[in-house]
């Protein structure tokens, strides 16, 4: 990439935006185009200003970072999105990466590392905080225990909106047995509730949109 890296900062805390602006205003090779206080503003400004890289917080009012990343992708905005947040749980990291984020850093990242990360993101290189990279590698390496046929049956009924009682009636089981199967499949999928189980089922290909 030739010329200065055009940067947009999106965070709902003014002091954080000021801090990031200060970092890059004093570094050669960067042009801070503007600041957004939420995801909706970030999307609108990205369309108007055409930044190379967007520093994106995740949890913001009006529109969060993940939704903003999806909207940018839908709109065909070519900017690289580098998430900068305080959260590193799977529930935060995975949706951001799947939405199209180029990188994921934590806000305790040092100044020099942040500058290098933005340069790398501008080149299209993936950038991950060490803690995030370790978490993702652990998830990839961890063997995924397969669901039993009965657990898949129950998951499909849950995806169709069946209650425990309805599932028990359709499968000729007791409600307690259905609850036990649900707890087992929750553990295998690494989730804690019905909605997350259904989402994991689609993500892993256990469920499909047409046939469930």
Tab-separated table of C-alpha atoms in Angstrom:
chain	number	residue	atom	x	y	z
A	1	UNK	CA	0.000	0.000	0.000
A	2	UNK	CA	1.360	3.418	-0.962
A	3	UNK	CA	0.597	6.645	0.903
A	4	UNK	CA	-0.798	7.088	4.394
A	5	UNK	CA	-3.077	4.476	5.924
A	6	UNK	CA	-6.530	6.046	6.213
A	7	UNK	CA	-7.988	5.246	9.625
A	8	UNK	CA	-11.466	5.461	11.166
A	9	UNK	CA	-11.937	5.044	14.918
A	10	UNK	CA	-15.208	3.637	16.299
A	11	UNK	CA	-15.707	3.563	20.083
A	12	UNK	CA	-18.449	4.890	22.323
A	13	UNK	CA	-16.005	6.342	24.872
A	14	UNK	CA	-14.586	9.752	23.877
A	15	UNK	CA	-11.486	9.285	26.016
A	16	UNK	CA	-10.684	6.030	24.211
A	17	UNK	CA	-11.145	7.654	20.812
A	18	UNK	CA	-8.906	10.540	21.900
A	19	UNK	CA	-6.254	8.074	23.011
A	20	UNK	CA	-6.252	6.201	19.713
A	21	UNK	CA	-6.248	9.433	17.743
A	22	UNK	CA	-3.252	10.622	19.748
A	23	UNK	CA	-1.347	7.424	19.016
A	24	UNK	CA	-1.820	7.593	15.260
A	25	UNK	CA	-1.638	11.363	14.877
A	26	UNK	CA	1.926	11.185	16.167
A	27	UNK	CA	2.905	8.250	13.949
A	28	UNK	CA	4.093	8.823	10.387
A	29	UNK	CA	2.102	7.122	7.655
A	30	UNK	CA	-1.361	7.449	9.177
A	31	UNK	CA	-4.290	9.732	8.442
A	32	UNK	CA	-7.110	9.657	11.001
A	33	UNK	CA	-10.222	10.465	8.964
A	34	UNK	CA	-12.720	10.643	11.779
A	35	UNK	CA	-14.330	9.134	14.864
A	36	UNK	CA	-17.621	7.296	15.307
A	37	UNK	CA	-19.452	6.836	18.612
A	38	UNK	CA	-21.364	3.709	17.566
A	39	UNK	CA	-21.570	1.095	14.850
A	40	UNK	CA	-24.187	2.916	12.792
A	41	UNK	CA	-22.015	6.022	12.625
A	42	UNK	CA	-19.026	3.869	11.714
A	43	UNK	CA	-20.872	2.308	8.781
A	44	UNK	CA	-22.080	5.677	7.494
A	45	UNK	CA	-18.638	7.280	7.857
A	46	UNK	CA	-16.896	4.315	6.242
A	47	UNK	CA	-19.145	4.612	3.196
A	48	UNK	CA	-18.448	8.342	2.950
A	49	UNK	CA	-14.741	8.456	3.822
A	50	UNK	CA	-13.403	5.148	2.447
A	51	UNK	CA	-10.888	4.316	5.202
A	52	UNK	CA	-8.311	1.581	4.788
A	53	UNK	CA	-8.691	0.340	8.367
A	54	UNK	CA	-11.433	0.742	10.964
A	55	UNK	CA	-10.635	0.353	14.664
A	56	UNK	CA	-13.907	-1.100	15.932
A	57	UNK	CA	-15.112	-1.521	19.500
A	58	UNK	CA	-17.616	-4.345	20.018
A	59	UNK	CA	-20.124	-3.160	22.586
A	60	UNK	CA	-21.562	0.188	21.574
A	61	UNK	CA	-25.036	1.742	21.683
A	62	UNK	CA	-27.360	1.931	18.659
A	63	UNK	CA	-25.352	-0.679	16.740
A	64	UNK	CA	-22.634	-2.950	18.099
A	65	UNK	CA	-19.366	-3.782	16.414
A	66	UNK	CA	-20.327	-7.213	15.056
A	67	UNK	CA	-23.487	-5.882	13.431
A	68	UNK	CA	-21.498	-2.989	11.991
A	69	UNK	CA	-18.946	-5.397	10.499
A	70	UNK	CA	-21.766	-7.344	8.864
A	71	UNK	CA	-23.300	-4.146	7.488
A	72	UNK	CA	-19.955	-3.051	6.066
A	73	UNK	CA	-19.596	-6.403	4.320
A	74	UNK	CA	-23.134	-6.190	2.911
A	75	UNK	CA	-22.423	-2.701	1.602
A	76	UNK	CA	-19.207	-3.856	-0.054
A	77	UNK	CA	-17.011	-1.495	1.951
A	78	UNK	CA	-13.452	-2.793	1.433
A	79	UNK	CA	-12.017	-1.414	4.677
A	80	UNK	CA	-10.218	-3.843	6.966
A	81	UNK	CA	-11.803	-4.006	10.411
A	82	UNK	CA	-9.548	-4.406	13.428
A	83	UNK	CA	-11.580	-5.093	16.567
A	84	UNK	CA	-10.251	-3.408	19.711
A	85	UNK	CA	-12.124	-4.426	22.832
A	86	UNK	CA	-11.783	-5.515	26.442
A	87	UNK	CA	-13.651	-8.789	25.829
A	88	UNK	CA	-11.990	-12.028	24.747
A	89	UNK	CA	-14.673	-14.665	25.345
A	90	UNK	CA	-15.663	-17.077	22.564
A	91	UNK	CA	-19.056	-15.373	22.434
A	92	UNK	CA	-17.325	-12.135	21.481
A	93	UNK	CA	-14.407	-13.363	19.383
A	94	UNK	CA	-16.091	-15.924	17.121
A	95	UNK	CA	-18.983	-13.697	15.899
A	96	UNK	CA	-16.575	-10.867	15.101
A	97	UNK	CA	-14.230	-13.092	13.113
A	98	UNK	CA	-17.105	-14.829	11.340
A	99	UNK	CA	-18.617	-11.433	10.455
A	100	UNK	CA	-15.416	-10.511	8.644
A	101	UNK	CA	-13.042	-8.803	11.081
A	102	UNK	CA	-9.437	-8.842	9.868
A	103	UNK	CA	-8.081	-8.838	13.396
A	104	UNK	CA	-8.990	-8.914	17.069
A	105	UNK	CA	-6.963	-7.106	19.723
A	106	UNK	CA	-7.526	-6.258	23.366
A	107	UNK	CA	-7.386	-2.699	24.644
A	108	UNK	CA	-4.364	-3.458	26.815
A	109	UNK	CA	-2.295	-3.888	23.628
A	110	UNK	CA	0.865	-1.790	23.745
A	111	UNK	CA	1.273	1.261	21.530
A	112	UNK	CA	3.961	-0.235	19.288
A	113	UNK	CA	2.063	-3.500	18.906
A	114	UNK	CA	-1.095	-1.578	18.013
A	115	UNK	CA	0.678	0.428	15.333
A	116	UNK	CA	2.202	-2.731	13.845
A	117	UNK	CA	-1.187	-4.443	13.952
A	118	UNK	CA	-2.887	-1.638	12.036
A	119	UNK	CA	-0.158	-1.695	9.387
A	120	UNK	CA	-0.568	-5.469	9.097
A	121	UNK	CA	-4.363	-5.181	8.884
A	122	UNK	CA	-4.003	-2.599	6.120
A	123	UNK	CA	-2.009	-5.202	4.182
A	124	UNK	CA	-4.835	-7.679	4.690
A	125	UNK	CA	-2.980	-9.781	7.240
A	126	UNK	CA	-4.884	-11.407	10.098
A	127	UNK	CA	-3.972	-9.989	13.491
A	128	UNK	CA	-4.923	-11.651	16.771
A	129	UNK	CA	-4.082	-10.878	20.370
A	130	UNK	CA	-2.033	-13.750	21.853
A	131	UNK	CA	-4.811	-14.653	24.296
A	132	UNK	CA	-7.350	-14.730	21.480
A	133	UNK	CA	-5.104	-16.797	19.212
A	134	UNK	CA	-4.538	-19.310	22.022
A	135	UNK	CA	-8.270	-19.572	22.662
A	136	UNK	CA	-9.058	-20.149	18.982
A	137	UNK	CA	-6.309	-22.754	18.629
A	138	UNK	CA	-7.638	-24.617	21.664
A	139	UNK	CA	-11.103	-24.680	20.137
A	140	UNK	CA	-9.788	-25.994	16.825
A	141	UNK	CA	-7.687	-28.690	18.475
A	142	UNK	CA	-10.322	-29.818	20.958
A	143	UNK	CA	-12.093	-32.948	19.701
A	144	UNK	CA	-15.795	-32.375	19.126
A	145	UNK	CA	-17.862	-35.147	20.630
A	146	UNK	CA	-20.602	-36.307	18.271
A	147	UNK	CA	-24.244	-36.095	19.288
A	148	UNK	CA	-26.177	-39.323	19.600
A	149	UNK	CA	-29.098	-39.981	17.253
A	150	UNK	CA	-31.517	-39.259	20.084
A	151	UNK	CA	-29.776	-35.970	20.927
A	152	UNK	CA	-29.973	-34.935	17.268
A	153	UNK	CA	-33.687	-35.743	17.230
A	154	UNK	CA	-34.227	-33.551	20.278
A	155	UNK	CA	-32.077	-30.750	18.865
A	156	UNK	CA	-34.140	-30.765	15.668
A	157	UNK	CA	-37.360	-30.526	17.681
A	158	UNK	CA	-35.907	-27.671	19.723
A	159	UNK	CA	-34.975	-25.916	16.476
A	160	UNK	CA	-38.603	-26.310	15.389
A	161	UNK	CA	-39.716	-24.578	18.578
A	162	UNK	CA	-40.860	-27.608	20.570
A	163	UNK	CA	-40.942	-27.359	24.351
A	164	UNK	CA	-39.506	-30.136	26.509
A	165	UNK	CA	-43.004	-31.471	27.095
A	166	UNK	CA	-43.833	-31.434	23.367
A	167	UNK	CA	-40.552	-33.153	22.499
A	168	UNK	CA	-41.186	-35.805	25.139
A	169	UNK	CA	-44.650	-36.490	23.765
A	170	UNK	CA	-43.448	-36.775	20.161
A	171	UNK	CA	-40.567	-39.096	21.065
A	172	UNK	CA	-42.518	-41.143	23.629
A	173	UNK	CA	-40.101	-40.166	26.384
A	174	UNK	CA	-40.518	-38.662	29.824
A	175	UNK	CA	-39.918	-34.929	30.161
A	176	UNK	CA	-37.086	-35.664	32.600
A	177	UNK	CA	-35.366	-37.833	29.973
A	178	UNK	CA	-35.598	-35.031	27.415
A	179	UNK	CA	-34.048	-32.624	29.925
A	180	UNK	CA	-31.201	-35.056	30.515
A	181	UNK	CA	-30.535	-35.389	26.782
A	182	UNK	CA	-30.571	-31.598	26.482
A	183	UNK	CA	-27.966	-31.236	29.225
A	184	UNK	CA	-25.771	-33.812	27.490
A	185	UNK	CA	-26.007	-32.096	24.100
A	186	UNK	CA	-25.376	-28.690	25.706
A	187	UNK	CA	-22.138	-30.071	27.144
A	188	UNK	CA	-21.073	-31.586	23.817
A	189	UNK	CA	-21.793	-28.356	21.925
A	190	UNK	CA	-20.207	-26.141	24.581
A	191	UNK	CA	-23.352	-24.067	25.134
A	192	UNK	CA	-25.662	-23.212	28.015
A	193	UNK	CA	-29.116	-22.754	26.528
A	194	UNK	CA	-31.517	-23.809	23.779
A	195	UNK	CA	-30.890	-20.864	21.453
A	196	UNK	CA	-27.127	-21.332	21.582
A	197	UNK	CA	-27.553	-25.071	20.980
A	198	UNK	CA	-29.597	-24.433	17.836
A	199	UNK	CA	-27.036	-21.880	16.603
A	200	UNK	CA	-24.221	-24.367	17.211
A	201	UNK	CA	-26.229	-27.043	15.430
A	202	UNK	CA	-26.478	-24.924	12.285
A	203	UNK	CA	-22.837	-23.880	12.523
A	204	UNK	CA	-21.637	-27.479	12.749
A	205	UNK	CA	-23.951	-28.684	10.014
A	206	UNK	CA	-26.006	-30.872	12.351
A	207	UNK	CA	-29.054	-28.832	11.382
A	208	UNK	CA	-29.833	-27.418	7.963
A	209	UNK	CA	-32.169	-24.598	7.062
A	210	UNK	CA	-34.525	-26.686	4.951
A	211	UNK	CA	-34.664	-30.032	6.638
A	212	UNK	CA	-33.474	-28.984	10.103
